[in-house]
Amino acid sequence: MEKWNDNDIAAGLSQLQDWKYENEALEKTITFKNFKEAFAMMTQIAFECEAQAHHPNWENVYNTLTIRLNTHDVGGITQKDFELAKTIDSLVTS
């Protein structure tokens, strides 16, 4: 898997909703109605992460979920990060 450069990352971000590139990771914060909804979404995302063999760094505080994606093997952003981000967006908006 090849590490993406800044131009590739910027182009990829233009195709995502509310993701940003910060501290060498793609990051998104999502607010839900309550903790139960946030945790349910984390569970759905976890199944997709396992299926893609790509796992986020994330933090949950009550109804807020912050997700950070990068590919540790290459020390940066790769296609895998954008694929998982798109999957997460599709889960959150469905």
PDB file of C-alpha atoms in Angstrom:
ATOM      1  CA  MET A   1       0.000   0.000   0.000  1.00  0.00           C
ATOM      2  CA  GLU A   2       1.454   3.345  -1.059  1.00  0.00           C
ATOM      3  CA  LYS A   3       1.445   6.431   1.168  1.00  0.00           C
ATOM      4  CA  TRP A   4      -0.491   9.338  -0.343  1.00  0.00           C
ATOM      5  CA  ASN A   5       0.993  12.795  -0.796  1.00  0.00           C
ATOM      6  CA  ASP A   6      -0.714  16.062   0.166  1.00  0.00           C
ATOM      7  CA  ASN A   7      -2.266  16.530  -3.295  1.00  0.00           C
ATOM      8  CA  ASP A   8      -3.768  13.029  -3.266  1.00  0.00           C
ATOM      9  CA  ILE A   9      -5.128  13.595   0.244  1.00  0.00           C
ATOM     10  CA  ALA A  10      -6.706  16.922  -0.716  1.00  0.00           C
ATOM     11  CA  ALA A  11      -8.367  15.312  -3.748  1.00  0.00           C
ATOM     12  CA  GLY A  12      -9.641  12.452  -1.604  1.00  0.00           C
ATOM     13  CA  LEU A  13     -11.007  14.795   1.057  1.00  0.00           C
ATOM     14  CA  SER A  14     -13.056  16.617  -1.574  1.00  0.00           C
ATOM     15  CA  GLN A  15     -15.065  13.406  -1.991  1.00  0.00           C
ATOM     16  CA  LEU A  16     -15.819  12.961   1.727  1.00  0.00           C
ATOM     17  CA  GLN A  17     -18.265  14.667   4.064  1.00  0.00           C
ATOM     18  CA  ASP A  18     -16.820  16.596   7.025  1.00  0.00           C
ATOM     19  CA  TRP A  19     -13.478  14.774   7.176  1.00  0.00           C
ATOM     20  CA  LYS A  20     -10.282  16.746   7.688  1.00  0.00           C
ATOM     21  CA  TYR A  21      -6.591  15.951   7.515  1.00  0.00           C
ATOM     22  CA  GLU A  22      -4.962  16.661  10.860  1.00  0.00           C
ATOM     23  CA  ASN A  23      -1.858  15.277  12.596  1.00  0.00           C
ATOM     24  CA  GLU A  24      -1.214  12.871   9.715  1.00  0.00           C
ATOM     25  CA  ALA A  25      -4.666  11.281   9.980  1.00  0.00           C
ATOM     26  CA  LEU A  26      -8.105  11.648   8.474  1.00  0.00           C
ATOM     27  CA  GLU A  27     -10.414  12.804  11.249  1.00  0.00           C
ATOM     28  CA  LYS A  28     -14.149  13.191  11.685  1.00  0.00           C
ATOM     29  CA  THR A  29     -16.302  13.980  14.715  1.00  0.00           C
ATOM     30  CA  ILE A  30     -19.914  12.837  14.699  1.00  0.00           C
ATOM     31  CA  THR A  31     -22.565  13.816  17.238  1.00  0.00           C
ATOM     32  CA  PHE A  32     -25.500  11.514  17.906  1.00  0.00           C
ATOM     33  CA  LYS A  33     -28.728  11.947  19.836  1.00  0.00           C
ATOM     34  CA  ASN A  34     -27.398   9.998  22.842  1.00  0.00           C
ATOM     35  CA  PHE A  35     -24.800   7.492  24.030  1.00  0.00           C
ATOM     36  CA  LYS A  36     -26.854   4.511  22.897  1.00  0.00           C
ATOM     37  CA  GLU A  37     -26.920   5.739  19.287  1.00  0.00           C
ATOM     38  CA  ALA A  38     -23.208   6.553  19.357  1.00  0.00           C
ATOM     39  CA  PHE A  39     -22.316   3.127  20.706  1.00  0.00           C
ATOM     40  CA  ALA A  40     -24.620   1.367  18.226  1.00  0.00           C
ATOM     41  CA  MET A  41     -22.855   3.160  15.370  1.00  0.00           C
ATOM     42  CA  MET A  42     -19.462   2.231  16.782  1.00  0.00           C
ATOM     43  CA  THR A  43     -20.568  -1.402  16.705  1.00  0.00           C
ATOM     44  CA  GLN A  44     -21.655  -1.148  13.057  1.00  0.00           C
ATOM     45  CA  ILE A  45     -18.392   0.563  12.138  1.00  0.00           C
ATOM     46  CA  ALA A  46     -16.408  -2.093  14.016  1.00  0.00           C
ATOM     47  CA  PHE A  47     -17.856  -4.858  11.832  1.00  0.00           C
ATOM     48  CA  GLU A  48     -16.890  -2.955   8.682  1.00  0.00           C
ATOM     49  CA  CYS A  49     -13.405  -2.274  10.043  1.00  0.00           C
ATOM     50  CA  GLU A  50     -12.928  -5.956  10.680  1.00  0.00           C
ATOM     51  CA  ALA A  51     -14.165  -6.827   7.189  1.00  0.00           C
ATOM     52  CA  GLN A  52     -11.691  -4.347   5.674  1.00  0.00           C
ATOM     53  CA  ALA A  53      -8.886  -5.362   8.066  1.00  0.00           C
ATOM     54  CA  HIS A  54      -8.382  -1.694   8.875  1.00  0.00           C
ATOM     55  CA  HIS A  55      -9.013  -0.283  12.328  1.00  0.00           C
ATOM     56  CA  PRO A  56      -9.465   3.315  13.483  1.00  0.00           C
ATOM     57  CA  ASN A  57      -8.242   5.204  16.465  1.00  0.00           C
ATOM     58  CA  TRP A  58     -11.389   6.524  18.033  1.00  0.00           C
ATOM     59  CA  GLU A  59     -12.797   8.159  21.096  1.00  0.00           C
ATOM     60  CA  ASN A  60     -16.340   8.176  22.408  1.00  0.00           C
ATOM     61  CA  VAL A  61     -17.571  10.676  24.980  1.00  0.00           C
ATOM     62  CA  TYR A  62     -21.308  10.345  25.660  1.00  0.00           C
ATOM     63  CA  ASN A  63     -22.948  11.151  22.294  1.00  0.00           C
ATOM     64  CA  THR A  64     -19.815  12.192  20.403  1.00  0.00           C
ATOM     65  CA  LEU A  65     -17.584   9.899  18.374  1.00  0.00           C
ATOM     66  CA  THR A  66     -14.239  11.075  17.011  1.00  0.00           C
ATOM     67  CA  ILE A  67     -12.624   8.814  14.414  1.00  0.00           C
ATOM     68  CA  ARG A  68      -9.009   9.018  13.223  1.00  0.00           C
ATOM     69  CA  LEU A  69      -7.748   6.997  10.279  1.00  0.00           C
ATOM     70  CA  ASN A  70      -4.236   6.393   9.053  1.00  0.00           C
ATOM     71  CA  THR A  71      -2.275   3.394   7.847  1.00  0.00           C
ATOM     72  CA  HIS A  72       0.272   2.579  10.526  1.00  0.00           C
ATOM     73  CA  ASP A  73       2.260   0.262   8.224  1.00  0.00           C
ATOM     74  CA  VAL A  74       3.268   3.156   5.963  1.00  0.00           C
ATOM     75  CA  GLY A  75       3.139   5.973   8.499  1.00  0.00           C
ATOM     76  CA  GLY A  76       0.522   8.008   6.684  1.00  0.00           C
ATOM     77  CA  ILE A  77      -2.629   8.045   4.609  1.00  0.00           C
ATOM     78  CA  THR A  78      -3.414   5.417   1.987  1.00  0.00           C
ATOM     79  CA  GLN A  79      -6.318   4.276  -0.165  1.00  0.00           C
ATOM     80  CA  LYS A  80      -7.413   2.044   2.743  1.00  0.00           C
ATOM     81  CA  ASP A  81      -8.140   5.118   4.865  1.00  0.00           C
ATOM     82  CA  PHE A  82     -10.330   6.686   2.220  1.00  0.00           C
ATOM     83  CA  GLU A  83     -12.169   3.432   1.571  1.00  0.00           C
ATOM     84  CA  LEU A  84     -12.965   3.070   5.271  1.00  0.00           C
ATOM     85  CA  ALA A  85     -13.958   6.754   5.546  1.00  0.00           C
ATOM     86  CA  LYS A  86     -16.425   6.297   2.662  1.00  0.00           C
ATOM     87  CA  THR A  87     -17.845   3.200   4.332  1.00  0.00           C
ATOM     88  CA  ILE A  88     -18.239   5.079   7.631  1.00  0.00           C
ATOM     89  CA  ASP A  89     -20.003   7.941   5.843  1.00  0.00           C
ATOM     90  CA  SER A  90     -22.411   5.519   4.190  1.00  0.00           C
ATOM     91  CA  LEU A  91     -23.229   3.921   7.557  1.00  0.00           C
ATOM     92  CA  VAL A  92     -23.753   7.239   9.304  1.00  0.00           C
ATOM     93  CA  THR A  93     -26.026   8.651   6.593  1.00  0.00           C
ATOM     94  CA  SER A  94     -28.143   5.532   6.094  1.00  0.00           C
TER      95      SER A  94
END
